[in-house]
Amino acid sequence: MDSSKPAKAVKDVVEAAAEKVAGVLTPDVPGAPGSAPPTVEEPTTPHDPLPPKAEQGAPETRTPTGAKTGAPTTANGQQGAFLTTSQGARLRDTDHSLKAGPRGPILLQDHHFREKITHFDHERIPERVVHARGAGAHGLFTAYGTAEKVTKAGFLKKGRETEVFVRFSTVLGSRGSADTVRDTRGFATKFYTDEGTFDLVANNMPVFFIQDAIKFPDIIHAAKPHPDREIPQAQSAHDTFWDFVSLHTEAQHHTMWNMSDRGIPRSYRTMEGFGVHTFRLVNAAGETVLVKFHWKPKLGVHSLTWEEAQLLGGIDPDFHRRDLYDAIEAGAYPEWELGIQVFPDTPEETFAGIDLLDPTKIVPEELAPVQPIGRLTLNRTPTNFFAETEQVAFHLGHLPPGIDVTNDPLLQGRLFSYVDTQLTRLGGPNFSQIPINRPHAPVNDMLRDGFHQHAVHAGVAPYRPNSLDGGNPFPAGDDENAFVDVPVTVAEAPKVRANPVSFDDHYSQVRLFWLSMSPVEKEHIIRAYTFELGKCYHQAIKERQLQSLANIDPVLCAEIATGLGLPAPQPTVPLADVPPSPALSQVGREWPSDGRMVGIVVDPDADLDGVGQVRRAVFAAGMVPLLIAPHGGLVGDLPVQRTFATGRSVEFDVLLLAGASAPAPDAIPAREATAGAADSAAVDPRVLLMVEECWRHAKAIGAWGGGVTVLERAGVAGTPGVVTGDSGAEVFTAVQRLLAAHRVWERFPASVA
């Protein structure tokens, strides 16, 4: 390319690309993300930035004092064909941080990594760049004592109770986005231990999209809304996300988890948490092991159906937040067990052939069982959402004695980024003095002044050593339980931007996840991929992602290709021969029903005595009954929580029908679309809609008395998971047994094995 004629070069590139797609794309169809279509293969021929699309404009170029410069509006955009630093130095690699050998720690001298991460950390003001949409709660962690052999961390000693604050979150959306989008969820726990704060910054998926932190800005830029239109919000069903993950095949494992039911959890209370990285524990004797952290919910791992998630986005975008806070208020305290997978701390840092430093890999629980070490109970909601949930600041480097990090290159980068991002978000270096972030241990850190300094430091000598303050503060020794960075040997190696060879396997564990799913879960994964890729504009991106799916499983690829109307490609790598891991499936076990929401449809002519008995039985079982009636107030002497106008099926885990309510006075289509057709005279059409939705969403349904008529009218009587009986107590007992499995999946036989 003639660098002296950049405008002509760009014009040539655009015209050549346009010629290739002439007659393929309809010019008047809006929505193309860029001004030229992508190719299936990664572009490698350098050229200047593409011009804006025809409908795009930019501010006129003027000086700070308003004078015209005469320069084109594109002069304020990026320039040149090559990637550079902010100072214009060309870069040969932006995918690997500079390390002390392929397996060594990241070097502080990596100026490109620091510039890239620092700029990324300060892109958003004032909300978090990622995890902006969150909900927090206070609680208590009680240790079992089972970890005392492997760590000297005091908060894990038997019977020790530690105050905690937990923040759950989505990743991609802004603070105003919905809770129930398909996304990874954050599960960050701040342990206020008496030896210093410990932050376990986890996700509800055990793997991540990338292997090196230097790529974190890239994956987030790709997944966030397109920068020209700021859409789509809080979702991955768009071109830039799938462009990235199909070009970075290391992302396929996390993407598969995201496309599974794990991407749309039923609630925070039914969500697993994973520390993702491998950590190092050290005991009182100085012995070390490697571990992965797991949060296991007491209620089991359950998810929404895709239709439920979509309905909730409009009906109640705060569904997960509301569920968390309502459960705590009702006394159905959410609980999780903290567990660890333990591995020998060998020089290779591998287990069963799995590289423990690769954050895109798991160790199946069948190979390394999760050993419970304590219980977390959330029992208090925030007093002030901003002061607590919004201002809480987590950092993976907040570690007590007995817990240390490893050389996982994603973890290493996070150790820098989490402190750095608070400088802009929370207004300076003293964010640890905000009440929600204050440690529950004495602090004497010699850090002074700065924005928002709340402490009033005494003394005149904030340095070491000193004599003017009598030598205070003094360094702590082993007898005072000082934090020790485990003296791990770093192998002699050249400085390189590279990953170890063991990081190159991008498909075997994705196949393991797919093979571990039940048939119904496989159906959901197929539907999710088909929907997400179907929302992409460019065929090339769909074809490229189908190639990755072919390398995972031919059936998976063929089913999605059929849905997209594209041919299924052949694998380009041998299919991995891996045994399934039953622990990865959400289906096939039974769980407590604590805190579940039970909708009970009543009307003045229903069996109100039976409803009262059922209501008391629901409370006694640790669940929450919600009475749904034609109007608010009371039905008999029973309080109504929802009306036919305000209740919707997605709020309930199970639906009980105590009567066949005739249409209420407000059941007219002119007033409410869900009121249905005018000939729905026998039963209020909104009740029929609730029954039909619960049935489609594989929920248990029960009825007695007049309620049986509703089941017959809806055409669901006698189908799997639909229970009738002579009394409310009899029906509730049967439904409670069904609820242990969460859903009645046998209602819908799967088409894939």
XYZ file of C-alpha atoms in Angstrom, residues 57-552:
496
model
C -20.831 12.078 11.411
C -18.400 13.703 13.828
C -17.980 17.172 15.336
C -16.440 19.763 13.073
C -12.721 20.215 13.748
C -12.027 23.487 15.565
C -9.434 24.839 17.943
C -10.209 25.163 21.674
C -11.137 28.790 21.071
C -13.547 28.056 18.219
C -11.493 28.675 15.072
C -11.965 26.315 12.132
C -8.950 24.192 11.261
C -10.018 23.005 7.816
C -9.055 19.427 8.691
C -11.488 16.586 7.874
C -13.602 15.265 10.734
C -11.723 11.953 10.499
C -8.570 13.734 11.685
C -9.720 13.195 15.277
C -9.934 9.434 14.750
C -7.257 6.773 14.796
C -4.563 7.041 12.121
C -2.270 4.627 10.301
C -2.326 0.942 9.481
C -0.356 -0.394 12.456
C -1.038 -0.892 16.149
C 0.935 1.541 18.309
C 1.305 2.784 21.855
C -0.360 6.081 22.741
C 2.957 7.708 21.820
C 3.012 6.191 18.334
C 5.530 3.383 18.849
C 4.540 0.404 16.684
C 3.820 -2.870 18.480
C 4.461 -6.410 17.301
C 2.271 -8.151 19.920
C -0.691 -7.153 22.082
C -1.872 -10.661 23.011
C 0.841 -11.649 25.489
C 2.204 -9.841 28.511
C 5.950 -9.729 29.131
C 6.832 -12.556 31.538
C 9.862 -14.087 33.170
C 9.645 -17.121 30.887
C 6.433 -18.588 29.425
C 5.261 -19.731 32.862
C 6.719 -16.915 34.922
C 5.086 -13.860 36.500
C 4.381 -10.680 34.531
C 7.221 -8.177 34.692
C 6.632 -4.679 36.047
C 8.630 -3.273 33.128
C 5.907 -4.268 30.654
C 5.052 -0.683 29.729
C 2.648 -1.697 26.963
C 0.618 -3.924 29.302
C 0.466 -1.187 31.933
C -0.548 1.493 29.435
C -3.230 -0.740 27.921
C -4.673 -1.849 31.255
C -4.401 1.592 32.889
C -6.261 3.254 30.048
C -8.898 0.511 30.077
C -9.368 0.805 33.823
C -10.244 4.484 33.474
C -12.562 4.309 30.476
C -15.817 4.564 32.411
C -16.776 7.335 34.816
C -18.170 6.737 37.327
C -19.698 3.247 37.116
C -17.578 0.119 36.933
C -16.320 -0.720 33.463
C -17.569 -4.268 33.975
C -19.897 -5.656 36.653
C -21.700 -2.291 36.780
C -25.074 -3.889 37.474
C -24.873 -5.424 40.933
C -26.660 -6.319 44.142
C -25.033 -6.756 47.532
C -25.813 -8.204 50.933
C -24.149 -8.695 54.289
C -23.674 -12.047 55.948
C -21.642 -14.385 58.087
C -19.106 -17.052 57.177
C -18.586 -19.947 59.581
C -15.540 -22.177 59.124
C -15.717 -25.952 59.503
C -12.039 -26.297 60.396
C -11.438 -28.765 57.566
C -8.945 -26.413 55.886
C -6.621 -26.079 58.888
C -4.254 -28.751 57.547
C -3.596 -26.824 54.341
C -3.690 -23.156 55.401
C -2.830 -21.070 58.441
C -5.525 -18.494 57.544
C -7.172 -17.742 60.875
C -10.701 -17.244 59.526
C -10.736 -20.886 58.388
C -10.123 -22.307 61.878
C -12.962 -24.456 63.212
C -15.946 -22.477 64.449
C -14.467 -19.091 63.531
C -17.157 -16.630 62.402
C -16.284 -13.829 59.984
C -18.427 -10.935 58.790
C -18.731 -10.745 54.989
C -20.191 -8.562 52.273
C -21.116 -10.184 48.950
C -21.771 -8.413 45.656
C -23.445 -10.298 42.811
C -23.433 -8.759 39.357
C -23.745 -9.103 35.629
C -20.677 -8.308 33.512
C -21.653 -6.589 30.287
C -24.578 -4.317 31.080
C -24.632 -0.811 32.507
C -26.166 -0.033 35.892
C -29.537 0.444 34.202
C -29.601 -2.911 32.414
C -31.763 -5.915 33.316
C -30.858 -8.676 35.753
C -31.927 -11.614 33.613
C -29.807 -11.117 30.494
C -27.631 -13.980 29.243
C -24.282 -13.165 30.823
C -21.628 -14.269 33.269
C -22.360 -13.297 36.881
C -19.906 -11.979 39.418
C -19.839 -13.473 42.927
C -17.421 -11.304 44.931
C -17.047 -11.898 48.673
C -15.265 -9.596 51.092
C -14.198 -11.447 54.262
C -13.488 -8.968 57.071
C -10.981 -11.218 58.855
C -9.045 -10.125 61.934
C -5.814 -10.716 59.979
C -6.763 -8.374 57.150
C -9.413 -8.376 54.452
C -9.677 -11.337 52.082
C -11.477 -10.724 48.783
C -12.560 -13.835 46.884
C -13.550 -12.313 43.530
C -15.417 -15.136 41.817
C -17.778 -15.726 38.879
C -20.629 -18.172 38.395
C -18.545 -19.901 35.722
C -15.217 -21.603 36.501
C -13.400 -20.520 33.332
C -12.789 -17.246 31.538
C -12.673 -16.128 27.903
C -8.964 -15.340 27.819
C -5.717 -16.749 29.187
C -3.760 -13.521 29.597
C -4.947 -10.303 31.252
C -3.533 -8.173 28.469
C -6.513 -9.308 26.348
C -9.114 -8.221 28.906
C -9.773 -4.832 27.290
C -10.217 -6.649 23.980
C -12.854 -9.145 25.117
C -14.786 -6.467 27.000
C -14.623 -4.036 24.080
C -15.918 -6.834 21.849
C -18.755 -7.819 24.189
C -19.881 -4.316 25.156
C -22.342 -2.388 22.951
C -21.008 -1.275 19.580
C -19.293 2.090 20.065
C -21.135 3.868 17.265
C -24.701 3.218 18.444
C -24.258 1.969 22.028
C -26.354 -1.110 21.224
C -27.076 -3.876 21.977
C -27.143 -3.382 25.741
C -26.121 -6.169 28.121
C -25.970 -9.013 25.637
C -23.525 -10.964 23.552
C -25.851 -11.545 20.577
C -24.020 -9.247 18.189
C -21.211 -9.220 15.647
C -18.289 -7.857 17.649
C -18.597 -10.457 20.415
C -18.797 -13.400 18.025
C -16.078 -11.892 15.839
C -13.740 -11.937 18.843
C -14.541 -15.380 20.264
C -14.440 -17.037 16.848
C -10.981 -15.554 16.217
C -9.744 -16.306 19.784
C -10.622 -19.976 20.104
C -9.367 -20.010 23.698
C -12.709 -18.258 24.408
C -14.813 -21.224 23.254
C -14.975 -22.885 26.680
C -16.377 -19.852 28.490
C -18.649 -19.160 25.536
C -20.155 -22.657 25.832
C -20.845 -22.071 29.538
C -22.463 -18.750 28.641
C -24.676 -20.422 26.020
C -25.740 -23.058 28.519
C -28.391 -22.538 31.181
C -25.622 -21.192 33.450
C -25.881 -17.938 31.480
C -29.413 -17.245 32.802
C -29.501 -18.302 36.478
C -32.845 -18.590 38.277
C -31.548 -16.414 41.076
C -28.366 -15.485 42.862
C -29.465 -17.963 45.542
C -29.286 -20.842 43.039
C -25.978 -19.895 41.468
C -22.582 -21.514 41.904
C -19.458 -19.428 42.361
C -15.910 -20.212 41.237
C -12.623 -18.500 42.035
C -11.578 -19.299 38.407
C -7.853 -19.135 39.182
C -5.618 -21.536 41.046
C -4.401 -20.159 44.381
C -1.629 -21.315 46.703
C -2.283 -22.121 50.356
C 0.436 -22.314 53.007
C 0.008 -23.899 56.432
C 1.708 -23.187 59.752
C 4.578 -25.522 58.846
C 5.251 -23.655 55.601
C 3.882 -26.488 53.443
C 1.971 -25.482 50.340
C -0.797 -26.840 48.150
C -2.618 -25.453 45.125
C -6.383 -24.976 45.297
C -9.442 -23.834 43.386
C -12.312 -22.216 45.323
C -15.968 -23.205 44.816
C -19.236 -21.821 46.203
C -22.002 -24.474 46.275
C -25.573 -23.139 46.811
C -27.687 -24.949 49.369
C -30.660 -24.895 46.992
C -28.733 -26.359 44.064
C -27.920 -24.802 40.702
C -31.017 -23.801 38.727
C -31.721 -21.550 35.780
C -34.454 -19.659 34.002
C -35.833 -20.795 30.703
C -35.038 -18.479 27.816
C -38.632 -17.282 27.537
C -38.764 -16.537 31.259
C -35.591 -14.467 30.994
C -37.050 -12.476 28.114
C -40.359 -11.875 29.889
C -38.617 -10.807 33.068
C -36.513 -8.279 31.167
C -39.724 -6.335 30.618
C -41.885 -7.362 33.571
C -39.249 -7.095 36.293
C -35.733 -6.131 35.178
C -34.730 -6.162 38.873
C -35.790 -9.785 39.344
C -32.549 -11.156 40.786
C -32.027 -8.186 43.070
C -35.623 -8.379 44.276
C -35.405 -12.144 44.802
C -32.252 -11.776 46.908
C -33.621 -9.029 49.105
C -37.092 -10.568 49.425
C -35.597 -13.898 50.492
C -33.479 -12.239 53.195
C -36.442 -10.193 54.402
C -38.608 -13.341 54.534
C -35.982 -15.151 56.625
C -35.173 -17.644 53.845
C -31.486 -16.748 54.152
C -29.422 -17.668 51.089
C -26.655 -20.136 51.918
C -23.605 -21.539 50.168
C -20.829 -23.893 51.181
C -17.288 -22.821 50.392
C -15.196 -25.708 49.141
C -11.745 -26.277 47.699
C -10.231 -28.640 45.194
C -6.747 -29.458 46.477
C -3.748 -30.300 44.260
C -0.096 -31.022 45.049
C 2.131 -27.966 44.616
C 4.516 -29.420 42.052
C 6.978 -27.451 39.898
C 4.883 -28.271 36.815
C 1.697 -26.872 38.437
C -0.447 -29.407 36.611
C -2.940 -32.046 37.742
C -4.087 -35.056 35.723
C -2.549 -33.464 32.644
C -4.461 -30.201 33.165
C -2.473 -26.976 33.416
C -3.579 -25.338 36.672
C -2.396 -21.911 35.513
C -4.708 -21.880 32.476
C -7.900 -19.959 33.419
C -9.787 -21.487 30.481
C -9.575 -24.974 32.024
C -11.366 -26.773 34.843
C -10.414 -29.828 36.848
C -13.494 -32.121 36.820
C -14.831 -32.776 40.301
C -14.680 -36.501 39.605
C -10.868 -36.163 39.495
C -10.545 -33.760 42.447
C -13.614 -33.647 44.711
C -14.667 -30.332 46.217
C -13.979 -30.467 49.967
C -16.335 -28.250 52.051
C -14.511 -25.829 54.385
C -17.219 -23.433 55.570
C -20.726 -22.024 55.195
C -21.824 -18.579 54.036
C -25.194 -17.167 55.104
C -26.504 -13.832 53.824
C -28.777 -12.292 56.428
C -28.774 -8.493 55.968
C -29.541 -6.179 53.077
C -27.704 -2.865 52.620
C -28.927 0.212 54.446
C -27.808 2.429 51.605
C -27.274 0.851 48.205
C -24.799 3.449 46.975
C -22.706 3.638 50.128
C -22.338 -0.130 50.287
C -23.054 -1.986 47.057
C -21.787 0.710 44.701
C -18.761 1.807 46.705
C -17.505 -1.632 47.719
C -14.078 -2.223 46.161
C -12.671 -5.714 45.669
C -9.100 -6.698 44.895
C -7.550 -10.136 44.408
C -4.454 -8.883 46.214
C -6.395 -8.507 49.464
C -5.000 -11.680 50.994
C -4.591 -12.822 54.608
C -1.636 -14.902 55.813
C -2.031 -18.444 54.502
C -3.377 -17.598 51.033
C -1.195 -16.548 48.109
C -1.435 -16.180 44.333
C 0.047 -18.152 41.440
C 1.541 -17.141 38.093
C -1.722 -17.504 36.178
C -1.253 -14.637 33.648
C -4.895 -13.566 33.951
C -4.643 -13.446 37.747
C -1.348 -11.578 37.579
C -2.907 -8.807 35.491
C -5.930 -8.544 37.775
C -3.602 -7.948 40.718
C -2.644 -4.659 39.068
C -5.963 -3.671 37.570
C -8.272 -3.909 40.573
C -6.454 -1.254 42.596
C -5.853 0.941 39.589
C -9.510 1.124 38.583
C -10.586 2.477 41.994
C -8.445 5.617 41.544
C -10.938 6.992 39.037
C -14.085 5.196 40.144
C -13.834 6.066 43.827
C -11.939 9.310 43.549
C -8.424 8.587 44.754
C -6.161 6.271 46.718
C -8.134 6.273 49.995
C -11.019 4.109 48.802
C -10.198 1.589 51.516
C -11.433 4.141 54.084
C -14.991 4.140 52.735
C -17.036 2.378 55.445
C -17.916 -0.722 53.388
C -14.228 -1.221 52.526
C -12.709 -0.645 55.944
C -10.829 -3.672 57.263
C -11.725 -5.284 60.557
C -8.081 -5.408 61.616
C -5.735 -2.684 62.927
C -4.216 -0.580 60.138
C -0.858 1.198 60.419
C 0.199 1.518 56.803
C 2.260 4.773 56.596
C 0.061 5.838 53.641
C -0.760 9.525 53.957
C -2.879 12.309 52.507
C -4.504 12.158 49.059
C -8.106 12.735 48.003
C -10.783 11.799 50.555
C -8.446 11.153 53.457
C -10.663 10.340 56.429
C -8.010 9.276 58.916
C -6.282 11.824 61.154
C -2.766 10.444 61.382
C -0.665 11.225 64.421
C 3.117 11.229 64.582
C 5.736 12.895 62.434
C 7.584 9.981 60.876
C 5.571 8.001 58.289
C 8.652 6.133 57.133
C 10.785 3.133 58.142
C 12.990 3.019 60.059
C 12.415 6.037 62.271
C 13.276 7.146 65.789
C 11.043 10.226 66.094
C 7.911 8.068 66.475
C 9.721 5.573 68.655
C 10.223 3.218 65.706
C 6.483 2.722 65.177
C 5.242 0.977 63.047
C 7.387 -2.118 63.444
C 7.694 -4.992 60.931
C 5.936 -8.191 61.985
C 7.735 -11.512 62.141
C 6.577 -15.093 61.915
C 5.473 -15.024 65.548
C 3.149 -12.112 64.739
C 1.639 -14.014 61.783
C 2.920 -11.674 59.094
C 1.850 -12.195 55.499
C 4.494 -14.106 53.549
C 4.824 -14.223 49.781
C 5.561 -17.914 49.243
C 9.167 -18.093 47.934
C 8.371 -19.961 44.728
C 11.343 -20.528 42.446
C 11.094 -18.729 39.103
C 12.768 -20.792 36.403
C 15.598 -19.189 34.457
C 14.131 -18.153 31.104
C 14.270 -15.373 28.535
C 11.797 -12.486 28.629
C 9.080 -13.426 26.142
C 5.543 -12.565 25.118
C 4.218 -16.103 24.899
C 2.091 -18.752 26.575
C 3.211 -22.254 27.489
C 2.378 -24.961 24.954
C -0.157 -26.457 27.379
C -2.368 -23.386 26.834
C -2.873 -24.333 23.161
C -5.679 -26.878 23.666
C -8.859 -24.848 23.107
C -11.429 -27.562 22.383
C -11.144 -30.664 24.575
C -12.703 -29.151 27.687
C -15.457 -27.471 25.687
C -16.318 -30.913 24.333
C -16.201 -32.294 27.887
C -18.786 -29.697 28.959
C -21.065 -30.498 26.011
C -20.877 -34.251 26.602
C -21.664 -33.711 30.300
C -24.997 -32.034 29.617
C -28.359 -33.803 29.840
C -30.434 -33.924 26.639
C -32.646 -31.023 27.708
C -29.596 -28.894 28.550
C -28.134 -29.679 25.128
C -31.367 -28.464 23.536
C -31.055 -25.190 25.419
C -27.427 -24.751 24.321
C -28.373 -25.341 20.680
C -31.169 -22.784 20.950
C -28.880 -20.225 22.608
C -26.160 -20.481 19.955
C -28.764 -20.363 17.179
C -30.374 -17.252 18.617
C -27.106 -15.434 19.327
C -25.502 -16.192 15.966
C -28.793 -15.472 14.248
C -28.581 -11.911 15.610
C -25.219 -11.380 13.914
C -25.316 -9.379 10.696
C -22.414 -10.944 8.829
C -22.447 -14.485 7.450
C -18.648 -14.692 7.672
C -18.745 -14.473 11.456
C -21.419 -17.173 11.655
C -19.363 -19.461 9.393
C -16.205 -18.905 11.428
C -17.995 -19.754 14.700
C -19.557 -22.854 13.130
C -16.031 -24.075 12.402
C -15.199 -23.870 16.110
C -18.415 -25.725 16.938
C -17.492 -28.446 14.428
C -14.229 -28.887 16.331
C -16.251 -29.373 19.526
